[in-house]
Amino acid sequence: MSRISRMSRTCRPFDETRAWALLGTRLLAGAADAALDAPSALPGWTRGHVVAHVAANADALGNLVHWAATGDKTPMYASPEERGAGIEKGALLPAAELRAWLRDSAQRLESAMAALDEDQWRAQVVTAQGRTVPATELPWMRSREVCVHAVDLGTGVSFADLPPRFLAALCEDVVAKRAAGPGPALLLAASDTGARWELPGEGDPLEVTGPLAELTAHLTGRASTLTTRHGEPAPALGPWL
């Protein structure tokens, strides 16, 4: 492949995003061996909801891979309502069927992506949020889903189990998205890597320092142990996606 086709739109190395998606898929599959009717770390969702969401995401991204491969415009989901109903229905499946959907949908997506050629990876598709992106963005989108939701299952996987380069890329992605919406101004510094991010927002910027994994958890709206330089809990952040 050429350099263009091997890089995502934000210059995340293409091969790394593919590897992160595979790693997250393995972590998620292992975490999904736990009881799926138990609560997840996401309010109002069982682990079954999380698994159904990720399985449906693989099928939805498969629609975009089909779009890139054929030019046939196939959106990720028919509608937000159809997406939500599918998750609720999937969460009620017997555990064995739900795990099989998770496994099989991931395998179908990986096989479909592996079959794309250089020109097809360059093809433009439209995400569920209405963004027009090249197909090279799809492995990054998948890696976010599987890695973050492996943590959300609440069975022991944490952000510290994910590659530092993935965490840094995720922080950059989240900061860019949050910068366009309301929220507190933050100066974020990773104490273990030296990485820094500035999140524009309301009020004087609050300085927050901590391990990269904790910064990632906080930026994505998950529980963290972060405090400001004055020892107060880092301000809560709203939804990210």
PDB file of C-alpha atoms in Angstrom:
ATOM      1  CA  MET A   1       0.000   0.000   0.000  1.00  0.00           C
ATOM      2  CA  SER A   2       1.039   3.605  -0.505  1.00  0.00           C
ATOM      3  CA  ARG A   3       1.656   6.014   2.337  1.00  0.00           C
ATOM      4  CA  ILE A   4      -1.745   7.642   1.732  1.00  0.00           C
ATOM      5  CA  SER A   5      -3.675   4.426   2.123  1.00  0.00           C
ATOM      6  CA  ARG A   6      -1.701   3.358   5.168  1.00  0.00           C
ATOM      7  CA  MET A   7      -2.473   6.485   7.192  1.00  0.00           C
ATOM      8  CA  SER A   8      -5.738   7.575   8.787  1.00  0.00           C
ATOM      9  CA  ARG A   9      -7.056  11.074   8.282  1.00  0.00           C
ATOM     10  CA  THR A  10      -5.458  12.215  11.546  1.00  0.00           C
ATOM     11  CA  CYS A  11      -2.141  10.488  10.735  1.00  0.00           C
ATOM     12  CA  ARG A  12      -2.556   7.612  13.146  1.00  0.00           C
ATOM     13  CA  PRO A  13      -0.461   4.788  11.675  1.00  0.00           C
ATOM     14  CA  PHE A  14      -2.843   2.545   9.791  1.00  0.00           C
ATOM     15  CA  ASP A  15      -1.168  -0.707  10.785  1.00  0.00           C
ATOM     16  CA  GLU A  16      -1.329   0.296  14.453  1.00  0.00           C
ATOM     17  CA  THR A  17      -5.038   1.018  14.320  1.00  0.00           C
ATOM     18  CA  ARG A  18      -5.600  -2.425  12.803  1.00  0.00           C
ATOM     19  CA  ALA A  19      -3.521  -3.994  15.594  1.00  0.00           C
ATOM     20  CA  TRP A  20      -5.357  -2.030  18.289  1.00  0.00           C
ATOM     21  CA  ALA A  21      -8.698  -3.226  16.936  1.00  0.00           C
ATOM     22  CA  LEU A  22      -7.543  -6.841  17.109  1.00  0.00           C
ATOM     23  CA  LEU A  23      -6.167  -6.379  20.620  1.00  0.00           C
ATOM     24  CA  GLY A  24      -9.371  -4.766  21.826  1.00  0.00           C
ATOM     25  CA  THR A  25     -11.416  -7.541  20.266  1.00  0.00           C
ATOM     26  CA  ARG A  26      -9.418 -10.159  22.185  1.00  0.00           C
ATOM     27  CA  LEU A  27      -9.720  -8.236  25.458  1.00  0.00           C
ATOM     28  CA  LEU A  28     -13.445  -7.764  24.959  1.00  0.00           C
ATOM     29  CA  ALA A  29     -14.039 -11.423  24.116  1.00  0.00           C
ATOM     30  CA  GLY A  30     -12.220 -12.486  27.259  1.00  0.00           C
ATOM     31  CA  ALA A  31     -14.110 -10.002  29.414  1.00  0.00           C
ATOM     32  CA  ALA A  32     -17.414 -11.177  27.917  1.00  0.00           C
ATOM     33  CA  ASP A  33     -16.953 -14.606  29.499  1.00  0.00           C
ATOM     34  CA  ALA A  34     -18.376 -13.096  32.699  1.00  0.00           C
ATOM     35  CA  ALA A  35     -22.094 -13.032  33.543  1.00  0.00           C
ATOM     36  CA  LEU A  36     -23.731 -10.841  30.897  1.00  0.00           C
ATOM     37  CA  ASP A  37     -26.855 -10.078  32.912  1.00  0.00           C
ATOM     38  CA  ALA A  38     -24.770  -8.288  35.566  1.00  0.00           C
ATOM     39  CA  PRO A  39     -24.441  -4.479  35.549  1.00  0.00           C
ATOM     40  CA  SER A  40     -21.675  -2.993  33.441  1.00  0.00           C
ATOM     41  CA  ALA A  41     -19.693   0.127  34.296  1.00  0.00           C
ATOM     42  CA  LEU A  42     -22.061   2.144  32.087  1.00  0.00           C
ATOM     43  CA  PRO A  43     -25.128   3.506  33.916  1.00  0.00           C
ATOM     44  CA  GLY A  44     -28.319   1.671  33.002  1.00  0.00           C
ATOM     45  CA  TRP A  45     -26.602  -0.975  30.888  1.00  0.00           C
ATOM     46  CA  THR A  46     -25.896  -4.598  31.665  1.00  0.00           C
ATOM     47  CA  ARG A  47     -22.827  -6.276  30.236  1.00  0.00           C
ATOM     48  CA  GLY A  48     -25.209  -7.761  27.701  1.00  0.00           C
ATOM     49  CA  HIS A  49     -26.062  -4.272  26.464  1.00  0.00           C
ATOM     50  CA  VAL A  50     -22.369  -3.491  26.018  1.00  0.00           C
ATOM     51  CA  VAL A  51     -21.720  -6.734  24.126  1.00  0.00           C
ATOM     52  CA  ALA A  52     -24.775  -6.206  21.909  1.00  0.00           C
ATOM     53  CA  HIS A  53     -23.666  -2.639  21.206  1.00  0.00           C
ATOM     54  CA  VAL A  54     -20.181  -3.741  20.135  1.00  0.00           C
ATOM     55  CA  ALA A  55     -21.495  -6.630  18.039  1.00  0.00           C
ATOM     56  CA  ALA A  56     -23.935  -4.302  16.288  1.00  0.00           C
ATOM     57  CA  ASN A  57     -21.090  -1.840  15.746  1.00  0.00           C
ATOM     58  CA  ALA A  58     -19.099  -4.498  13.869  1.00  0.00           C
ATOM     59  CA  ASP A  59     -22.073  -5.153  11.590  1.00  0.00           C
ATOM     60  CA  ALA A  60     -22.565  -1.404  11.095  1.00  0.00           C
ATOM     61  CA  LEU A  61     -18.921  -0.802  10.243  1.00  0.00           C
ATOM     62  CA  GLY A  62     -19.229  -3.760   7.887  1.00  0.00           C
ATOM     63  CA  ASN A  63     -21.846  -1.713   6.021  1.00  0.00           C
ATOM     64  CA  LEU A  64     -19.262   1.030   5.523  1.00  0.00           C
ATOM     65  CA  VAL A  65     -16.661  -1.492   4.382  1.00  0.00           C
ATOM     66  CA  HIS A  66     -19.219  -2.713   1.816  1.00  0.00           C
ATOM     67  CA  TRP A  67     -19.752   0.908   0.749  1.00  0.00           C
ATOM     68  CA  ALA A  68     -16.009   1.391   0.296  1.00  0.00           C
ATOM     69  CA  ALA A  69     -15.634  -1.894  -1.589  1.00  0.00           C
ATOM     70  CA  THR A  70     -18.588  -1.502  -3.972  1.00  0.00           C
ATOM     71  CA  GLY A  71     -19.651   2.146  -4.048  1.00  0.00           C
ATOM     72  CA  ASP A  72     -23.105   1.037  -2.886  1.00  0.00           C
ATOM     73  CA  LYS A  73     -24.115   3.604  -0.236  1.00  0.00           C
ATOM     74  CA  THR A  74     -24.954   1.496   2.819  1.00  0.00           C
ATOM     75  CA  PRO A  75     -25.294   3.568   6.018  1.00  0.00           C
ATOM     76  CA  MET A  76     -24.183   2.180   9.357  1.00  0.00           C
ATOM     77  CA  TYR A  77     -27.718   2.118  10.775  1.00  0.00           C
ATOM     78  CA  ALA A  78     -31.163   2.637   9.284  1.00  0.00           C
ATOM     79  CA  SER A  79     -31.963   5.116  12.076  1.00  0.00           C
ATOM     80  CA  PRO A  80     -30.994   5.926  15.672  1.00  0.00           C
ATOM     81  CA  GLU A  81     -34.199   4.222  16.784  1.00  0.00           C
ATOM     82  CA  GLU A  82     -33.316   1.040  14.901  1.00  0.00           C
ATOM     83  CA  ARG A  83     -29.868   1.120  16.442  1.00  0.00           C
ATOM     84  CA  GLY A  84     -31.228   1.438  19.987  1.00  0.00           C
ATOM     85  CA  ALA A  85     -33.856  -1.249  19.465  1.00  0.00           C
ATOM     86  CA  GLY A  86     -31.222  -3.641  18.167  1.00  0.00           C
ATOM     87  CA  ILE A  87     -29.104  -3.181  21.281  1.00  0.00           C
ATOM     88  CA  GLU A  88     -32.069  -3.764  23.595  1.00  0.00           C
ATOM     89  CA  LYS A  89     -33.087  -6.883  21.695  1.00  0.00           C
ATOM     90  CA  GLY A  90     -29.537  -8.193  21.569  1.00  0.00           C
ATOM     91  CA  ALA A  91     -29.020  -7.692  25.286  1.00  0.00           C
ATOM     92  CA  LEU A  92     -31.823 -10.177  25.940  1.00  0.00           C
ATOM     93  CA  LEU A  93     -30.302 -12.960  23.850  1.00  0.00           C
ATOM     94  CA  PRO A  94     -29.056 -16.072  25.652  1.00  0.00           C
ATOM     95  CA  ALA A  95     -25.448 -15.542  26.682  1.00  0.00           C
ATOM     96  CA  ALA A  96     -24.095 -18.133  24.246  1.00  0.00           C
ATOM     97  CA  GLU A  97     -25.903 -16.500  21.304  1.00  0.00           C
ATOM     98  CA  LEU A  98     -24.757 -13.032  22.337  1.00  0.00           C
ATOM     99  CA  ARG A  99     -21.127 -14.135  22.607  1.00  0.00           C
ATOM    100  CA  ALA A 100     -21.399 -15.855  19.235  1.00  0.00           C
ATOM    101  CA  TRP A 101     -22.742 -12.627  17.680  1.00  0.00           C
ATOM    102  CA  LEU A 102     -19.832 -10.713  19.192  1.00  0.00           C
ATOM    103  CA  ARG A 103     -17.300 -13.210  17.866  1.00  0.00           C
ATOM    104  CA  ASP A 104     -18.827 -13.761  14.423  1.00  0.00           C
ATOM    105  CA  SER A 105     -19.494 -10.087  13.705  1.00  0.00           C
ATOM    106  CA  ALA A 106     -15.887  -9.231  14.583  1.00  0.00           C
ATOM    107  CA  GLN A 107     -14.591 -11.957  12.285  1.00  0.00           C
ATOM    108  CA  ARG A 108     -16.818 -10.799   9.418  1.00  0.00           C
ATOM    109  CA  LEU A 109     -15.630  -7.228   9.816  1.00  0.00           C
ATOM    110  CA  GLU A 110     -11.956  -8.197   9.939  1.00  0.00           C
ATOM    111  CA  SER A 111     -12.295 -10.402   6.860  1.00  0.00           C
ATOM    112  CA  ALA A 112     -14.098  -7.672   4.939  1.00  0.00           C
ATOM    113  CA  MET A 113     -11.461  -5.071   5.831  1.00  0.00           C
ATOM    114  CA  ALA A 114      -8.646  -7.458   4.910  1.00  0.00           C
ATOM    115  CA  ALA A 115     -10.152  -7.787   1.425  1.00  0.00           C
ATOM    116  CA  LEU A 116     -10.089  -4.036   0.654  1.00  0.00           C
ATOM    117  CA  ASP A 117      -7.530  -2.893  -1.885  1.00  0.00           C
ATOM    118  CA  GLU A 118      -5.647   0.410  -1.887  1.00  0.00           C
ATOM    119  CA  ASP A 119      -8.253   2.345  -3.860  1.00  0.00           C
ATOM    120  CA  GLN A 120     -11.090   1.010  -1.734  1.00  0.00           C
ATOM    121  CA  TRP A 121      -9.343   2.082   1.469  1.00  0.00           C
ATOM    122  CA  ARG A 122      -9.297   5.622   0.016  1.00  0.00           C
ATOM    123  CA  ALA A 123     -13.056   5.576  -0.656  1.00  0.00           C
ATOM    124  CA  GLN A 124     -15.183   8.118   1.221  1.00  0.00           C
ATOM    125  CA  VAL A 125     -17.956   6.876   3.513  1.00  0.00           C
ATOM    126  CA  VAL A 126     -20.318   8.555   5.983  1.00  0.00           C
ATOM    127  CA  THR A 127     -20.369   7.670   9.687  1.00  0.00           C
ATOM    128  CA  ALA A 128     -23.419   7.454  11.933  1.00  0.00           C
ATOM    129  CA  GLN A 129     -22.553  10.987  13.162  1.00  0.00           C
ATOM    130  CA  GLY A 130     -22.682  12.292   9.599  1.00  0.00           C
ATOM    131  CA  ARG A 131     -18.914  12.692   9.133  1.00  0.00           C
ATOM    132  CA  THR A 132     -17.468  11.952   5.704  1.00  0.00           C
ATOM    133  CA  VAL A 133     -14.227  10.017   6.193  1.00  0.00           C
ATOM    134  CA  PRO A 134     -11.958   7.761   4.150  1.00  0.00           C
ATOM    135  CA  ALA A 135     -12.287   4.051   4.821  1.00  0.00           C
ATOM    136  CA  THR A 136      -8.836   4.168   6.437  1.00  0.00           C
ATOM    137  CA  GLU A 137     -10.613   5.722   9.432  1.00  0.00           C
ATOM    138  CA  LEU A 138     -12.686   2.586  10.057  1.00  0.00           C
ATOM    139  CA  PRO A 139     -10.034   0.559  11.941  1.00  0.00           C
ATOM    140  CA  TRP A 140      -9.574   3.494  14.315  1.00  0.00           C
ATOM    141  CA  MET A 141     -13.316   3.713  14.871  1.00  0.00           C
ATOM    142  CA  ARG A 142     -13.406   0.002  15.632  1.00  0.00           C
ATOM    143  CA  SER A 143     -10.399   0.123  17.962  1.00  0.00           C
ATOM    144  CA  ARG A 144     -12.099   2.824  20.032  1.00  0.00           C
ATOM    145  CA  GLU A 145     -15.220   0.713  20.369  1.00  0.00           C
ATOM    146  CA  VAL A 146     -13.613  -2.555  21.387  1.00  0.00           C
ATOM    147  CA  CYS A 147     -10.893  -1.121  23.633  1.00  0.00           C
ATOM    148  CA  VAL A 148     -13.067   1.300  25.586  1.00  0.00           C
ATOM    149  CA  HIS A 149     -15.978  -1.114  25.930  1.00  0.00           C
ATOM    150  CA  ALA A 150     -13.673  -3.896  27.095  1.00  0.00           C
ATOM    151  CA  VAL A 151     -13.111  -1.615  30.093  1.00  0.00           C
ATOM    152  CA  ASP A 152     -16.829  -0.829  30.354  1.00  0.00           C
ATOM    153  CA  LEU A 153     -17.720  -4.492  30.887  1.00  0.00           C
ATOM    154  CA  GLY A 154     -16.316  -4.056  34.380  1.00  0.00           C
ATOM    155  CA  THR A 155     -14.639  -7.443  34.624  1.00  0.00           C
ATOM    156  CA  GLY A 156     -11.112  -6.270  35.380  1.00  0.00           C
ATOM    157  CA  VAL A 157      -9.810  -4.786  32.122  1.00  0.00           C
ATOM    158  CA  SER A 158      -8.631  -1.208  32.669  1.00  0.00           C
ATOM    159  CA  PHE A 159      -7.208   1.574  30.536  1.00  0.00           C
ATOM    160  CA  ALA A 160      -3.798   0.635  31.958  1.00  0.00           C
ATOM    161  CA  ASP A 161      -4.078  -2.623  29.976  1.00  0.00           C
ATOM    162  CA  LEU A 162      -4.178  -0.717  26.669  1.00  0.00           C
ATOM    163  CA  PRO A 163      -1.131   0.419  24.650  1.00  0.00           C
ATOM    164  CA  PRO A 164       0.150   3.902  25.586  1.00  0.00           C
ATOM    165  CA  ARG A 165       0.139   4.980  21.925  1.00  0.00           C
ATOM    166  CA  PHE A 166      -3.529   4.007  21.679  1.00  0.00           C
ATOM    167  CA  LEU A 167      -4.306   5.948  24.854  1.00  0.00           C
ATOM    168  CA  ALA A 168      -2.492   9.028  23.551  1.00  0.00           C
ATOM    169  CA  ALA A 169      -4.321   8.822  20.216  1.00  0.00           C
ATOM    170  CA  LEU A 170      -7.632   8.421  22.041  1.00  0.00           C
ATOM    171  CA  CYS A 171      -6.913  11.447  24.238  1.00  0.00           C
ATOM    172  CA  GLU A 172      -6.185  13.546  21.154  1.00  0.00           C
ATOM    173  CA  ASP A 173      -9.388  12.343  19.516  1.00  0.00           C
ATOM    174  CA  VAL A 174     -11.521  13.047  22.583  1.00  0.00           C
ATOM    175  CA  VAL A 175      -9.989  16.479  23.216  1.00  0.00           C
ATOM    176  CA  ALA A 176     -10.686  17.465  19.598  1.00  0.00           C
ATOM    177  CA  LYS A 177     -14.321  16.388  19.912  1.00  0.00           C
ATOM    178  CA  ARG A 178     -14.851  17.973  23.330  1.00  0.00           C
ATOM    179  CA  ALA A 179     -13.288  21.264  22.202  1.00  0.00           C
ATOM    180  CA  ALA A 180     -16.336  21.867  20.014  1.00  0.00           C
ATOM    181  CA  GLY A 181     -18.817  21.589  22.910  1.00  0.00           C
ATOM    182  CA  PRO A 182     -19.464  23.017  26.367  1.00  0.00           C
ATOM    183  CA  GLY A 183     -17.426  22.024  29.390  1.00  0.00           C
ATOM    184  CA  PRO A 184     -14.682  23.168  31.746  1.00  0.00           C
ATOM    185  CA  ALA A 185     -11.300  24.376  30.511  1.00  0.00           C
ATOM    186  CA  LEU A 186      -8.573  21.884  31.435  1.00  0.00           C
ATOM    187  CA  LEU A 187      -4.805  21.590  31.171  1.00  0.00           C
ATOM    188  CA  LEU A 188      -4.043  17.874  31.185  1.00  0.00           C
ATOM    189  CA  ALA A 189      -0.586  16.414  31.741  1.00  0.00           C
ATOM    190  CA  ALA A 190       0.392  12.736  31.721  1.00  0.00           C
ATOM    191  CA  SER A 191       2.819  12.224  34.587  1.00  0.00           C
ATOM    192  CA  ASP A 192       4.229   9.006  33.114  1.00  0.00           C
ATOM    193  CA  THR A 193       4.727  10.014  29.469  1.00  0.00           C
ATOM    194  CA  GLY A 194       5.026  13.801  29.473  1.00  0.00           C
ATOM    195  CA  ALA A 195       2.141  14.191  26.999  1.00  0.00           C
ATOM    196  CA  ARG A 196       0.008  17.306  27.449  1.00  0.00           C
ATOM    197  CA  TRP A 197      -3.362  18.454  26.135  1.00  0.00           C
ATOM    198  CA  GLU A 198      -5.252  21.707  26.448  1.00  0.00           C
ATOM    199  CA  LEU A 199      -9.019  21.440  26.476  1.00  0.00           C
ATOM    200  CA  PRO A 200     -10.682  24.814  25.847  1.00  0.00           C
ATOM    201  CA  GLY A 201     -13.838  25.561  27.760  1.00  0.00           C
ATOM    202  CA  GLU A 202     -15.499  27.607  30.451  1.00  0.00           C
ATOM    203  CA  GLY A 203     -13.584  29.439  33.198  1.00  0.00           C
ATOM    204  CA  ASP A 204      -9.899  29.544  33.993  1.00  0.00           C
ATOM    205  CA  PRO A 205      -8.123  26.332  32.964  1.00  0.00           C
ATOM    206  CA  LEU A 206      -7.781  23.771  35.740  1.00  0.00           C
ATOM    207  CA  GLU A 207      -4.506  21.843  35.826  1.00  0.00           C
ATOM    208  CA  VAL A 208      -4.961  18.079  36.081  1.00  0.00           C
ATOM    209  CA  THR A 209      -1.967  15.741  36.215  1.00  0.00           C
ATOM    210  CA  GLY A 210      -1.941  11.963  36.434  1.00  0.00           C
ATOM    211  CA  PRO A 211      -1.035   8.727  34.652  1.00  0.00           C
ATOM    212  CA  LEU A 212      -1.994   8.555  30.980  1.00  0.00           C
ATOM    213  CA  ALA A 213      -4.460   5.742  31.663  1.00  0.00           C
ATOM    214  CA  GLU A 214      -6.277   7.852  34.258  1.00  0.00           C
ATOM    215  CA  LEU A 215      -6.371  10.882  31.951  1.00  0.00           C
ATOM    216  CA  THR A 216      -7.885   8.710  29.231  1.00  0.00           C
ATOM    217  CA  ALA A 217     -10.498   7.336  31.602  1.00  0.00           C
ATOM    218  CA  HIS A 218     -11.489  10.826  32.705  1.00  0.00           C
ATOM    219  CA  LEU A 219     -11.598  12.303  29.204  1.00  0.00           C
ATOM    220  CA  THR A 220     -13.865   9.507  28.013  1.00  0.00           C
ATOM    221  CA  GLY A 221     -16.225  10.089  30.921  1.00  0.00           C
ATOM    222  CA  ARG A 222     -15.211   7.014  32.908  1.00  0.00           C
ATOM    223  CA  ALA A 223     -14.336   6.860  36.593  1.00  0.00           C
ATOM    224  CA  SER A 224     -10.865   8.084  37.497  1.00  0.00           C
ATOM    225  CA  THR A 225      -8.814   9.054  40.533  1.00  0.00           C
ATOM    226  CA  LEU A 226      -7.656  12.376  39.062  1.00  0.00           C
ATOM    227  CA  THR A 227      -7.554  15.556  41.113  1.00  0.00           C
ATOM    228  CA  THR A 228      -6.651  19.150  40.317  1.00  0.00           C
ATOM    229  CA  ARG A 229      -3.415  20.686  41.550  1.00  0.00           C
ATOM    230  CA  HIS A 230      -5.384  21.866  44.608  1.00  0.00           C
ATOM    231  CA  GLY A 231      -6.456  18.333  45.498  1.00  0.00           C
ATOM    232  CA  GLU A 232     -10.062  18.636  44.371  1.00  0.00           C
ATOM    233  CA  PRO A 233     -11.671  15.940  42.185  1.00  0.00           C
ATOM    234  CA  ALA A 234     -11.238  16.647  38.496  1.00  0.00           C
ATOM    235  CA  PRO A 235     -14.475  18.151  37.120  1.00  0.00           C
ATOM    236  CA  ALA A 236     -16.915  15.666  35.667  1.00  0.00           C
ATOM    237  CA  LEU A 237     -17.234  15.637  31.888  1.00  0.00           C
ATOM    238  CA  GLY A 238     -20.379  14.943  29.886  1.00  0.00           C
ATOM    239  CA  PRO A 239     -20.820  12.414  27.082  1.00  0.00           C
ATOM    240  CA  TRP A 240     -17.983  12.169  24.638  1.00  0.00           C
ATOM    241  CA  LEU A 241     -19.616  10.558  21.580  1.00  0.00           C
TER     242      LEU A 241
END
